[in-house]
Amino acid sequence: MSQFTDIIEEKCPKCGRGKVFYKKGNPLLFQMPGMHDNCRVCGHKFEREPGYFFGSMYVSYALTVAEMIAVFLVAQFFIKSYIGMISLIAVFSVLLSTFNFRLSRMVWIYMFDGKKNRS
Ligand SMILES: [Zn+2]
């Protein structure tokens, strides 16, 4: 499979079979996604060093800004008030927070630990 589908399906960057997350998380229940320390199939360690996922915050920031712009571009045809628009964007950013958390970590893992480094 391509790296793109492996990122979407949250598969291990080394073997492409093991799942990276064991829990998807739910922002409405204040549950964060749960991540395995090692791949259950090949044993690959996902967090290569302490603070490895610090950089994924930049990916998350870019994702969130892109989603906010997308929500704004669609909602501007329906919502005319400033407060309404800000509220809608805030609601979407909270609802998409766990999705962004997982996707940004997957993009980060594949950027520095992807299949091209497979031995
Ligand atoms: Zn693996």
PDB file of C-alpha atoms and ligand atoms in Angstrom:
ATOM      1  CA  MET A   1       0.000   0.000   0.000  1.00  0.00           C
ATOM      2  CA  SER A   2       1.055   3.599  -0.472  1.00  0.00           C
ATOM      3  CA  GLN A   3       2.341   5.706   2.390  1.00  0.00           C
ATOM      4  CA  PHE A   4      -0.724   7.927   2.080  1.00  0.00           C
ATOM      5  CA  THR A   5      -3.161   5.095   2.805  1.00  0.00           C
ATOM      6  CA  ASP A   6      -0.888   3.800   5.583  1.00  0.00           C
ATOM      7  CA  ILE A   7      -0.977   7.241   7.214  1.00  0.00           C
ATOM      8  CA  ILE A   8      -4.776   7.401   6.951  1.00  0.00           C
ATOM      9  CA  GLU A   9      -5.124   3.858   8.290  1.00  0.00           C
ATOM     10  CA  GLU A  10      -2.560   4.647  11.040  1.00  0.00           C
ATOM     11  CA  LYS A  11      -0.257   1.721  10.239  1.00  0.00           C
ATOM     12  CA  CYS A  12       3.312   1.182  11.464  1.00  0.00           C
ATOM     13  CA  PRO A  13       5.888   2.963   9.252  1.00  0.00           C
ATOM     14  CA  LYS A  14       8.241  -0.035   9.223  1.00  0.00           C
ATOM     15  CA  CYS A  15       6.057  -3.088   8.616  1.00  0.00           C
ATOM     16  CA  GLY A  16       2.856  -1.402   7.381  1.00  0.00           C
ATOM     17  CA  ARG A  17       0.708  -3.887   9.328  1.00  0.00           C
ATOM     18  CA  GLY A  18       0.680  -2.978  13.037  1.00  0.00           C
ATOM     19  CA  LYS A  19      -1.610  -0.225  14.290  1.00  0.00           C
ATOM     20  CA  VAL A  20       0.008   2.863  15.866  1.00  0.00           C
ATOM     21  CA  PHE A  21      -3.016   3.896  17.975  1.00  0.00           C
ATOM     22  CA  TYR A  22      -5.097   1.597  20.177  1.00  0.00           C
ATOM     23  CA  LYS A  23      -7.662   4.300  21.058  1.00  0.00           C
ATOM     24  CA  LYS A  24      -9.008   6.983  18.736  1.00  0.00           C
ATOM     25  CA  GLY A  25     -10.032   9.384  21.514  1.00  0.00           C
ATOM     26  CA  ASN A  26     -13.186  11.468  21.768  1.00  0.00           C
ATOM     27  CA  PRO A  27     -13.104  15.255  22.302  1.00  0.00           C
ATOM     28  CA  LEU A  28     -16.698  15.262  23.600  1.00  0.00           C
ATOM     29  CA  LEU A  29     -15.717  12.855  26.407  1.00  0.00           C
ATOM     30  CA  PHE A  30     -12.311  14.522  26.966  1.00  0.00           C
ATOM     31  CA  GLN A  31     -10.513  11.342  25.884  1.00  0.00           C
ATOM     32  CA  MET A  32      -7.118  11.631  24.236  1.00  0.00           C
ATOM     33  CA  PRO A  33      -6.024   9.094  21.603  1.00  0.00           C
ATOM     34  CA  GLY A  34      -3.972   6.188  22.950  1.00  0.00           C
ATOM     35  CA  MET A  35      -0.720   5.259  21.249  1.00  0.00           C
ATOM     36  CA  HIS A  36       1.225   1.997  21.435  1.00  0.00           C
ATOM     37  CA  ASP A  37       4.860   2.356  22.544  1.00  0.00           C
ATOM     38  CA  ASN A  38       5.984  -0.302  20.085  1.00  0.00           C
ATOM     39  CA  CYS A  39       4.484  -1.881  16.983  1.00  0.00           C
ATOM     40  CA  ARG A  40       2.574  -5.030  17.943  1.00  0.00           C
ATOM     41  CA  VAL A  41       3.757  -6.800  14.754  1.00  0.00           C
ATOM     42  CA  CYS A  42       7.431  -5.842  14.250  1.00  0.00           C
ATOM     43  CA  GLY A  43       8.318  -4.195  17.582  1.00  0.00           C
ATOM     44  CA  HIS A  44       9.317  -0.861  16.025  1.00  0.00           C
ATOM     45  CA  LYS A  45       9.492   1.913  18.652  1.00  0.00           C
ATOM     46  CA  PHE A  46       7.325   4.850  17.546  1.00  0.00           C
ATOM     47  CA  GLU A  47       8.717   7.520  19.901  1.00  0.00           C
ATOM     48  CA  ARG A  48      12.364   7.386  18.881  1.00  0.00           C
ATOM     49  CA  GLU A  49      13.536   9.777  21.606  1.00  0.00           C
ATOM     50  CA  PRO A  50      11.969  11.848  24.407  1.00  0.00           C
ATOM     51  CA  GLY A  51      10.114  14.795  22.910  1.00  0.00           C
ATOM     52  CA  TYR A  52      10.063  13.208  19.470  1.00  0.00           C
ATOM     53  CA  PHE A  53       6.460  14.260  18.885  1.00  0.00           C
ATOM     54  CA  PHE A  54       7.051  17.880  19.880  1.00  0.00           C
ATOM     55  CA  GLY A  55       7.494  18.710  16.184  1.00  0.00           C
ATOM     56  CA  SER A  56       4.169  17.128  15.296  1.00  0.00           C
ATOM     57  CA  MET A  57       2.561  20.170  16.921  1.00  0.00           C
ATOM     58  CA  TYR A  58       3.668  22.184  13.897  1.00  0.00           C
ATOM     59  CA  VAL A  59       1.960  19.672  11.616  1.00  0.00           C
ATOM     60  CA  SER A  60      -1.128  19.867  13.830  1.00  0.00           C
ATOM     61  CA  TYR A  61      -1.070  23.661  13.643  1.00  0.00           C
ATOM     62  CA  ALA A  62      -0.934  23.572   9.843  1.00  0.00           C
ATOM     63  CA  LEU A  63      -3.792  21.060   9.704  1.00  0.00           C
ATOM     64  CA  THR A  64      -5.929  23.136  12.075  1.00  0.00           C
ATOM     65  CA  VAL A  65      -5.353  26.363  10.133  1.00  0.00           C
ATOM     66  CA  ALA A  66      -6.213  24.606   6.848  1.00  0.00           C
ATOM     67  CA  GLU A  67      -9.421  23.203   8.386  1.00  0.00           C
ATOM     68  CA  MET A  68     -10.385  26.604   9.843  1.00  0.00           C
ATOM     69  CA  ILE A  69      -9.934  28.230   6.437  1.00  0.00           C
ATOM     70  CA  ALA A  70     -11.992  25.467   4.806  1.00  0.00           C
ATOM     71  CA  VAL A  71     -14.796  25.880   7.376  1.00  0.00           C
ATOM     72  CA  PHE A  72     -14.727  29.645   6.888  1.00  0.00           C
ATOM     73  CA  LEU A  73     -14.874  29.392   3.081  1.00  0.00           C
ATOM     74  CA  VAL A  74     -17.919  27.099   3.239  1.00  0.00           C
ATOM     75  CA  ALA A  75     -19.694  28.844   6.139  1.00  0.00           C
ATOM     76  CA  GLN A  76     -19.371  32.380   4.764  1.00  0.00           C
ATOM     77  CA  PHE A  77     -22.320  31.647   2.464  1.00  0.00           C
ATOM     78  CA  PHE A  78     -24.576  30.712   5.407  1.00  0.00           C
ATOM     79  CA  ILE A  79     -23.341  32.675   8.425  1.00  0.00           C
ATOM     80  CA  LYS A  80     -23.188  36.454   8.321  1.00  0.00           C
ATOM     81  CA  SER A  81     -22.411  37.322  11.947  1.00  0.00           C
ATOM     82  CA  TYR A  82     -18.840  37.593  13.209  1.00  0.00           C
ATOM     83  CA  ILE A  83     -19.612  35.835  16.506  1.00  0.00           C
ATOM     84  CA  GLY A  84     -21.419  33.019  14.702  1.00  0.00           C
ATOM     85  CA  MET A  85     -18.456  32.417  12.426  1.00  0.00           C
ATOM     86  CA  ILE A  86     -15.944  32.413  15.315  1.00  0.00           C
ATOM     87  CA  SER A  87     -18.188  30.033  17.291  1.00  0.00           C
ATOM     88  CA  LEU A  88     -18.560  27.640  14.354  1.00  0.00           C
ATOM     89  CA  ILE A  89     -14.798  27.572  13.720  1.00  0.00           C
ATOM     90  CA  ALA A  90     -14.163  26.990  17.440  1.00  0.00           C
ATOM     91  CA  VAL A  91     -16.638  24.084  17.515  1.00  0.00           C
ATOM     92  CA  PHE A  92     -15.037  22.489  14.445  1.00  0.00           C
ATOM     93  CA  SER A  93     -11.517  22.869  15.831  1.00  0.00           C
ATOM     94  CA  VAL A  94     -12.566  21.133  19.067  1.00  0.00           C
ATOM     95  CA  LEU A  95     -14.400  18.341  17.211  1.00  0.00           C
ATOM     96  CA  LEU A  96     -11.420  17.728  14.924  1.00  0.00           C
ATOM     97  CA  SER A  97      -8.804  17.947  17.718  1.00  0.00           C
ATOM     98  CA  THR A  98      -8.283  14.196  18.235  1.00  0.00           C
ATOM     99  CA  PHE A  99      -8.322  13.610  14.464  1.00  0.00           C
ATOM    100  CA  ASN A 100      -5.610  16.270  14.087  1.00  0.00           C
ATOM    101  CA  PHE A 101      -3.649  14.794  16.994  1.00  0.00           C
ATOM    102  CA  ARG A 102      -3.552  11.355  15.348  1.00  0.00           C
ATOM    103  CA  LEU A 103      -2.997  12.593  11.795  1.00  0.00           C
ATOM    104  CA  SER A 104      -0.215  15.014  12.771  1.00  0.00           C
ATOM    105  CA  ARG A 105       1.659  12.277  14.648  1.00  0.00           C
ATOM    106  CA  MET A 106       1.240   9.896  11.714  1.00  0.00           C
ATOM    107  CA  VAL A 107       2.552  12.520   9.268  1.00  0.00           C
ATOM    108  CA  TRP A 108       5.449  13.221  11.631  1.00  0.00           C
ATOM    109  CA  ILE A 109       6.296   9.515  11.986  1.00  0.00           C
ATOM    110  CA  TYR A 110       6.220   9.008   8.222  1.00  0.00           C
ATOM    111  CA  MET A 111       8.257  12.154   7.545  1.00  0.00           C
ATOM    112  CA  PHE A 112      11.213  10.913   9.603  1.00  0.00           C
ATOM    113  CA  ASP A 113      10.625   7.182   9.973  1.00  0.00           C
ATOM    114  CA  GLY A 114       8.745   6.231   6.819  1.00  0.00           C
ATOM    115  CA  LYS A 115       8.996   3.280   4.464  1.00  0.00           C
ATOM    116  CA  LYS A 116      11.977   4.660   2.581  1.00  0.00           C
ATOM    117  CA  ASN A 117      13.999   3.840   5.688  1.00  0.00           C
ATOM    118  CA  ARG A 118      12.810   0.201   5.735  1.00  0.00           C
ATOM    119  CA  SER A 119      15.602  -2.336   5.802  1.00  0.00           C
TER     120      SER A 119
HETATM  121 ZN    ZN B   1       5.498  -2.604  12.613  1.00  0.00          ZN
END
